[in-house]
PDB file of C-alpha atoms and ligand atoms in Angstrom:
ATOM      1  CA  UNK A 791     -87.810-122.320 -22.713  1.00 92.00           C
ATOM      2  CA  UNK A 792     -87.214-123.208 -19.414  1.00 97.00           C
ATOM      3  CA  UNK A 793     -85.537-121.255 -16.210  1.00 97.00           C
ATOM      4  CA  UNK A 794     -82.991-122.199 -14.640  1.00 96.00           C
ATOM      5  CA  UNK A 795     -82.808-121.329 -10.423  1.00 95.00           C
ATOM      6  CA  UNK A 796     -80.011-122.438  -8.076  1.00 96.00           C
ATOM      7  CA  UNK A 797     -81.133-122.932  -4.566  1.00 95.00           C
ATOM      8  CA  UNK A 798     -78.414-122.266  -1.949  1.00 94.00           C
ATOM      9  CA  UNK A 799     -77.733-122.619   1.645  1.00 94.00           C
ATOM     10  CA  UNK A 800     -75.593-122.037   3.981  1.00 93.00           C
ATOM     11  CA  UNK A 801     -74.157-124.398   6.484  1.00 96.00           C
ATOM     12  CA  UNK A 802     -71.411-123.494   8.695  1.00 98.00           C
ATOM     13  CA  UNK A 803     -68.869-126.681  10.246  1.00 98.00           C
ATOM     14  CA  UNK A 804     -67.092-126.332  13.237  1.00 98.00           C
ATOM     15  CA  UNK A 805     -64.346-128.628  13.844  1.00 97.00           C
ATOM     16  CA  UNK A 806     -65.597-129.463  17.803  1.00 94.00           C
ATOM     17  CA  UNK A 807     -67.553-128.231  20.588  1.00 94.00           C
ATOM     18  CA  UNK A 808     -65.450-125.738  22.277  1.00 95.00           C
ATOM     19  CA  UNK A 809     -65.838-123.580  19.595  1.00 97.00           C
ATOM     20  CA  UNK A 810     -69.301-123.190  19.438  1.00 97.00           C
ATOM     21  CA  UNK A 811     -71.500-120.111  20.348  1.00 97.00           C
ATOM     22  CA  UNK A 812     -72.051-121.469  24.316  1.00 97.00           C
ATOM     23  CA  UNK A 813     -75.718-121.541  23.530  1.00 98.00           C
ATOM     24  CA  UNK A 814     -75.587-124.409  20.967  1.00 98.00           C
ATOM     25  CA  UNK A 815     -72.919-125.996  22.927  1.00 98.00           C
ATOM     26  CA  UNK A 816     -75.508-126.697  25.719  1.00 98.00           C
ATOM     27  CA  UNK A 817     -78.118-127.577  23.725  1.00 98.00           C
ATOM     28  CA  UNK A 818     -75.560-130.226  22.011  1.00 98.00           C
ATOM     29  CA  UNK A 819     -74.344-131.591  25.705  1.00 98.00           C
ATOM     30  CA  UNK A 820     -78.412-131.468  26.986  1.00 98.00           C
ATOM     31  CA  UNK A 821     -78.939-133.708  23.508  1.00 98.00           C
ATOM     32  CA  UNK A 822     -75.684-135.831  23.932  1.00 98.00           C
ATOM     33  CA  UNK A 823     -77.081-136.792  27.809  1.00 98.00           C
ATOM     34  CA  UNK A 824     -80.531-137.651  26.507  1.00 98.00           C
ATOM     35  CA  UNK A 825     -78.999-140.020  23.544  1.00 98.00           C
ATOM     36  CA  UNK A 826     -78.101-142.783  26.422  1.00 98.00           C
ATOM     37  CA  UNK A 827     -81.712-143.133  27.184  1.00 98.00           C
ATOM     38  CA  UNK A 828     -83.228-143.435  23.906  1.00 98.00           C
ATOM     39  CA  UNK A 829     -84.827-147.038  23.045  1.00 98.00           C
ATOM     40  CA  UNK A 830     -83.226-148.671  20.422  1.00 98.00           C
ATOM     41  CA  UNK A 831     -82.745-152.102  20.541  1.00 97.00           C
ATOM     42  CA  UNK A 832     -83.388-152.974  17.038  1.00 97.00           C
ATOM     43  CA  UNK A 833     -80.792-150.738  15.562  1.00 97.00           C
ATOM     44  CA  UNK A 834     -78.700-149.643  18.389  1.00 97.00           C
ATOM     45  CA  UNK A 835     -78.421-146.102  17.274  1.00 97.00           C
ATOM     46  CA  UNK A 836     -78.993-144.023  20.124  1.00 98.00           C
ATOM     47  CA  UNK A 837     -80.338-140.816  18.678  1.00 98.00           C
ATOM     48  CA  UNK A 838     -80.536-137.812  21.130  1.00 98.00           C
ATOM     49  CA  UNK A 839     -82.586-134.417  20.688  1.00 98.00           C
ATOM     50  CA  UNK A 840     -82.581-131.013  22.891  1.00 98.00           C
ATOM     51  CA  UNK A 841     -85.028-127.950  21.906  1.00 98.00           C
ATOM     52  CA  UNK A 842     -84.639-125.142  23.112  1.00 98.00           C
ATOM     53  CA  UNK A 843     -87.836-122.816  23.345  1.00 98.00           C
ATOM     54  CA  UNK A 844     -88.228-118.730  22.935  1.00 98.00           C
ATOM     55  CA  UNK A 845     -88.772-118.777  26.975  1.00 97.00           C
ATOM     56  CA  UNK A 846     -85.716-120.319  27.629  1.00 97.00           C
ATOM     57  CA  UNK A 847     -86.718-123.864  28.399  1.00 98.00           C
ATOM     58  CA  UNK A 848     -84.558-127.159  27.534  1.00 98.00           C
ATOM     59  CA  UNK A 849     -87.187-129.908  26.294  1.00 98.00           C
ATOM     60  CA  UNK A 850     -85.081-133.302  25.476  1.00 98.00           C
ATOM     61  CA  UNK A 851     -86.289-136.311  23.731  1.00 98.00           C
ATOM     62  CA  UNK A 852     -84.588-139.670  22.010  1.00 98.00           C
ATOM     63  CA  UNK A 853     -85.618-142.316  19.755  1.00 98.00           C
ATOM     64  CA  UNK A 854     -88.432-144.901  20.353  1.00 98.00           C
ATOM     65  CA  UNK A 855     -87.953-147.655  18.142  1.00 98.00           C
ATOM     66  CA  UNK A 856     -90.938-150.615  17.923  1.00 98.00           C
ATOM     67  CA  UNK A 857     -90.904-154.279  17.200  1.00 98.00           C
ATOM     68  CA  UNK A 858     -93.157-153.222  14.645  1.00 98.00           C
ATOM     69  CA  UNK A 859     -90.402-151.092  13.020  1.00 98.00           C
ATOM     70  CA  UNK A 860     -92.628-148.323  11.248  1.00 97.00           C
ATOM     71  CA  UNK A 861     -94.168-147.483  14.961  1.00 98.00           C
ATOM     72  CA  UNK A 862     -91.047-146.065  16.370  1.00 98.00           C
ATOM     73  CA  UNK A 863     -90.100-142.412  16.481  1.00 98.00           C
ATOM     74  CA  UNK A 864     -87.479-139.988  16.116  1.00 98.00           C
ATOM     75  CA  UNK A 865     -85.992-138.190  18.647  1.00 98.00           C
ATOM     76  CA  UNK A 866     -86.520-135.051  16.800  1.00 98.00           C
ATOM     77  CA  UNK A 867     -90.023-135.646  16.709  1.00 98.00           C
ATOM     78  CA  UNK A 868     -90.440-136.845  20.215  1.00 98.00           C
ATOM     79  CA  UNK A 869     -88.441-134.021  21.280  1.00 98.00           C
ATOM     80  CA  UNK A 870     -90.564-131.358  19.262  1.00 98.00           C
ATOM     81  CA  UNK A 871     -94.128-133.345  19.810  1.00 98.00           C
ATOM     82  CA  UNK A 872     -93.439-132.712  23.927  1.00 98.00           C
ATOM     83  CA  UNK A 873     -92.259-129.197  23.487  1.00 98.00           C
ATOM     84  CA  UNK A 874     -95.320-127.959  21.476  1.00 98.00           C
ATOM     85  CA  UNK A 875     -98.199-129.844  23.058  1.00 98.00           C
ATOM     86  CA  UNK A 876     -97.182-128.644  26.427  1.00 98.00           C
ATOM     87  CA  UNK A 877     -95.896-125.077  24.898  1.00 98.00           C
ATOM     88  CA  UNK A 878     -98.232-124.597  22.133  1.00 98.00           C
ATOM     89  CA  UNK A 879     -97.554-120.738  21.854  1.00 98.00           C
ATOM     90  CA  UNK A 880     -93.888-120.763  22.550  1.00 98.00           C
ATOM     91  CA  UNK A 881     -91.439-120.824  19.385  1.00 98.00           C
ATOM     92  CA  UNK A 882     -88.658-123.641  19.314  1.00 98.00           C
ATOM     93  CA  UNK A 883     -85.846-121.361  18.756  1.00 98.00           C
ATOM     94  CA  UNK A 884     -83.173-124.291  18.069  1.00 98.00           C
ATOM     95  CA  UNK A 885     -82.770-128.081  17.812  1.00 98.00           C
ATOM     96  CA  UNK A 886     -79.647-130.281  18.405  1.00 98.00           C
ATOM     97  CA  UNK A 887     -79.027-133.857  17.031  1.00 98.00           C
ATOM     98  CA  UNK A 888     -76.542-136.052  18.508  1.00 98.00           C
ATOM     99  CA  UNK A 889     -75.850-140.240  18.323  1.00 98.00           C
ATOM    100  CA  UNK A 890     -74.175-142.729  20.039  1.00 97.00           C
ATOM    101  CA  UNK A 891     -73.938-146.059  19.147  1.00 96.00           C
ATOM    102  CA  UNK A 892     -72.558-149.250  20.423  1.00 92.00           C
ATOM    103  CA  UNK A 893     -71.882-151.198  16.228  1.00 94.00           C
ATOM    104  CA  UNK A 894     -70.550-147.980  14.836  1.00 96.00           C
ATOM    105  CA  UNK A 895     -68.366-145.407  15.001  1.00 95.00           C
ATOM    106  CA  UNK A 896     -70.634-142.221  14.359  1.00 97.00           C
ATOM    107  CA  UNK A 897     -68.175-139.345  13.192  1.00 96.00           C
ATOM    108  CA  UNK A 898     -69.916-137.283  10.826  1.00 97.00           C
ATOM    109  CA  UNK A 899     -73.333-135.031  11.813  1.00 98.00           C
ATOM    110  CA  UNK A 900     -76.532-136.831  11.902  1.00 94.00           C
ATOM    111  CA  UNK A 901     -79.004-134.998   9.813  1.00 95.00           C
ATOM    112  CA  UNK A 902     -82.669-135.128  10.244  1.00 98.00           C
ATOM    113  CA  UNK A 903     -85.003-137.566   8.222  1.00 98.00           C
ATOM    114  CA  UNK A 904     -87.551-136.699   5.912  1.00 98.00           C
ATOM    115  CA  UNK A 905     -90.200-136.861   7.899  1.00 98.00           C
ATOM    116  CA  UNK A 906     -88.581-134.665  10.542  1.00 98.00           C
ATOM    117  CA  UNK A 907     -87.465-131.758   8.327  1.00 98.00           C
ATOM    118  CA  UNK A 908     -90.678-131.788   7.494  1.00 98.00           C
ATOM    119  CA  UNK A 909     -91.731-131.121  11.491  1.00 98.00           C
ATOM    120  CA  UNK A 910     -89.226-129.073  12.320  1.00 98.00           C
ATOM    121  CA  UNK A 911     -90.369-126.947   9.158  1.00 98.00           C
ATOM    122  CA  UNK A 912     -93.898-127.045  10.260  1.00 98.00           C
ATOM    123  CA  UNK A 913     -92.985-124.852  13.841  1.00 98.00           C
ATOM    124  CA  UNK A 914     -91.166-122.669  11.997  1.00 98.00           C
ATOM    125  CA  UNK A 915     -93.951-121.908  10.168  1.00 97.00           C
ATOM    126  CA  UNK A 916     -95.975-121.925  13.210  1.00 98.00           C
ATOM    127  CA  UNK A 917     -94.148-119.349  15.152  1.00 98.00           C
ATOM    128  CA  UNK A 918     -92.864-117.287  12.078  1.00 98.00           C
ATOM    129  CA  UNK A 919     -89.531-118.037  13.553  1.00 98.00           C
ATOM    130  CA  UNK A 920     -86.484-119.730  11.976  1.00 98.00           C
ATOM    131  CA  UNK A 921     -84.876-122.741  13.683  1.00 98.00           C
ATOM    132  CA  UNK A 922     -81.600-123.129  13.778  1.00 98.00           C
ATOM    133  CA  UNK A 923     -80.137-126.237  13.838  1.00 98.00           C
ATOM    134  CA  UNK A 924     -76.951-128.085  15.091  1.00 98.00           C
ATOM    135  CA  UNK A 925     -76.090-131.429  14.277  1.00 98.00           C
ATOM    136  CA  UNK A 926     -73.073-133.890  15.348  1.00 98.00           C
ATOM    137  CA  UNK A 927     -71.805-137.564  15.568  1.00 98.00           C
ATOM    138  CA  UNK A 928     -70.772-139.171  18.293  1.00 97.00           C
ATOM    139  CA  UNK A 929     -67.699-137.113  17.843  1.00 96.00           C
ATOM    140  CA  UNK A 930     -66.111-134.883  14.985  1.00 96.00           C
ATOM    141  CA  UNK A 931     -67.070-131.852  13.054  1.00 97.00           C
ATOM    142  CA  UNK A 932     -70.583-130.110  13.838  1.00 98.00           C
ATOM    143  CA  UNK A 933     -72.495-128.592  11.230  1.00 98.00           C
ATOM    144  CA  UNK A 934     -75.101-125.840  12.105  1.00 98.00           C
ATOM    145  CA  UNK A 935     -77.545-124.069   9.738  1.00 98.00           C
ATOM    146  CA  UNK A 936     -80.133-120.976  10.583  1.00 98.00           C
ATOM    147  CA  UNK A 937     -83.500-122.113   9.545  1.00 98.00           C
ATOM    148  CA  UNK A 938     -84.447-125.967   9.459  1.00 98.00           C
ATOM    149  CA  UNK A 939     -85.807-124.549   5.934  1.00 97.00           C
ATOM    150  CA  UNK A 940     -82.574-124.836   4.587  1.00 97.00           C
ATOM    151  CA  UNK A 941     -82.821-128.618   5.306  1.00 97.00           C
ATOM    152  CA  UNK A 942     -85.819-128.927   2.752  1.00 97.00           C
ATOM    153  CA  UNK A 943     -85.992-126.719   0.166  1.00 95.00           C
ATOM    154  CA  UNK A 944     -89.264-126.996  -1.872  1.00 94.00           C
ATOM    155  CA  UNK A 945     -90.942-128.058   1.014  1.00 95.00           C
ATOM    156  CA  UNK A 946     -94.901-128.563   1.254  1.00 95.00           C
ATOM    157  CA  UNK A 947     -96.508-126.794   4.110  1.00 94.00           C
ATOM    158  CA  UNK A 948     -99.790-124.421   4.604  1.00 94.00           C
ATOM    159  CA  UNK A 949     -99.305-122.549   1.838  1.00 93.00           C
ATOM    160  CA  UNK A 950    -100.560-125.038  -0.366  1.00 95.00           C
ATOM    161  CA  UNK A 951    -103.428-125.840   1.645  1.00 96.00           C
ATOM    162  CA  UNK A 952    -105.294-122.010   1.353  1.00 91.00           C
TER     163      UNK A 952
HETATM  164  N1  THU B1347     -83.300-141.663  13.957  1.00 67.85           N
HETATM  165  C1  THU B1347     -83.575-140.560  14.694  1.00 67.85           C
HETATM  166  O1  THU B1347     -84.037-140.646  15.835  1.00 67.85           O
HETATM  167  N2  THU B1347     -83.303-139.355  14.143  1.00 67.85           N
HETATM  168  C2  THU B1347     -82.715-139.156  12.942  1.00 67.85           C
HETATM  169  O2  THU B1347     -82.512-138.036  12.539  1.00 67.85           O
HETATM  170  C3  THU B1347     -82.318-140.304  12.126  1.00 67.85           C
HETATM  171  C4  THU B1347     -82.787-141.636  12.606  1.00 67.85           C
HETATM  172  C5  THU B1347     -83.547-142.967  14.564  1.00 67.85           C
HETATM  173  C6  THU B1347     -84.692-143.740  13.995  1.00 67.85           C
HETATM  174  C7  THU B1347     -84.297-145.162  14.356  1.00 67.85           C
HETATM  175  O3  THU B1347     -84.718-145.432  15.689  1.00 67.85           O
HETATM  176  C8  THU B1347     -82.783-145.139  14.343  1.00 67.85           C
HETATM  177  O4  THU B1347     -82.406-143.779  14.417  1.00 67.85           O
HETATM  178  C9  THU B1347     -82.171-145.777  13.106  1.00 67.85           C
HETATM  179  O5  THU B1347     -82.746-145.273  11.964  1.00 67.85           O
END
């Protein structure tokens, strides 16, 4: 006989930036800025990432995409990379995700990749600290969770590795 378990999480949407807590709605304008200098020629989808660390910091980053496609990064990950190899012992205490594009019109949240849920995951279990995360389009609604764990239930991470 098997079990049945429901996994659930919470999100929470807020219709624009003006009503968001003011520290996520700098964090979203720091991302926003640091979208327009991401490289991405080959898709045009200017992805832009802010961090902001326990000690207060900003650390920015945006996509670098690659002729050879599967180089490239995320700006999540470039964003995070920076902020914990030059603050290894400081916790990343929240992430916001932002696009711009020339093609499209981007009007729902951009949510993480795999691969970076699976980073942002990794310094929360690093710091024993939950992430919270805030994520918009170009323009419209913003969605915001507590812990990037909610982005990846069932994830693989250290545990498994003792
Ligand atoms: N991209 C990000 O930077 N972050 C995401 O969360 C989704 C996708 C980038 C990768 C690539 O340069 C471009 O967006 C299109 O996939």
């Amino acid at each position: 006989m098997s079990i049945r378990k429901d996994i659930i999480i919470s999100i929470e949407e807020f219709k624009s930036q003006t009503e968001l807590p003011d520290q996520d709605a700098d964090l979203l304008s720091a991302a926003r800025e640091n979208a327009k200098k991401a490289y991405a020629p080959y898709s045009n989808f200017q992805v832009g990432a802010a961090v902001l660390l326990a000690n207060g910091q900003i650390i920015t980053g945006n996509n670098q995409e690659n002729a050879a496609y599967p180089s490239g990064l995320c700006a999540e990950r470039v964003a995070l990379f920076y902020a914990q190899s030059k603050y290894p012992d400081v916790a990343v205490k929240a992430i916001a995700v932002t696009a711009i594009s020339s093609k499209i019109d981007i009007s729902s949240p951009i949510p993480p990749c795999g691969a970076c849920r699976q980073v942002l995951t990794e310094y929360e279990n690093r710091h024993h600290s939950p992430m919270r995360v805030i994520l918009q389009g170009e323009r419209g609604s913003i969605v915001t969770l507590n812990s990037a764990s909610d982005l990846l239930p069932l994830k693989f991470d250290s545990e498994f590795l003792k």
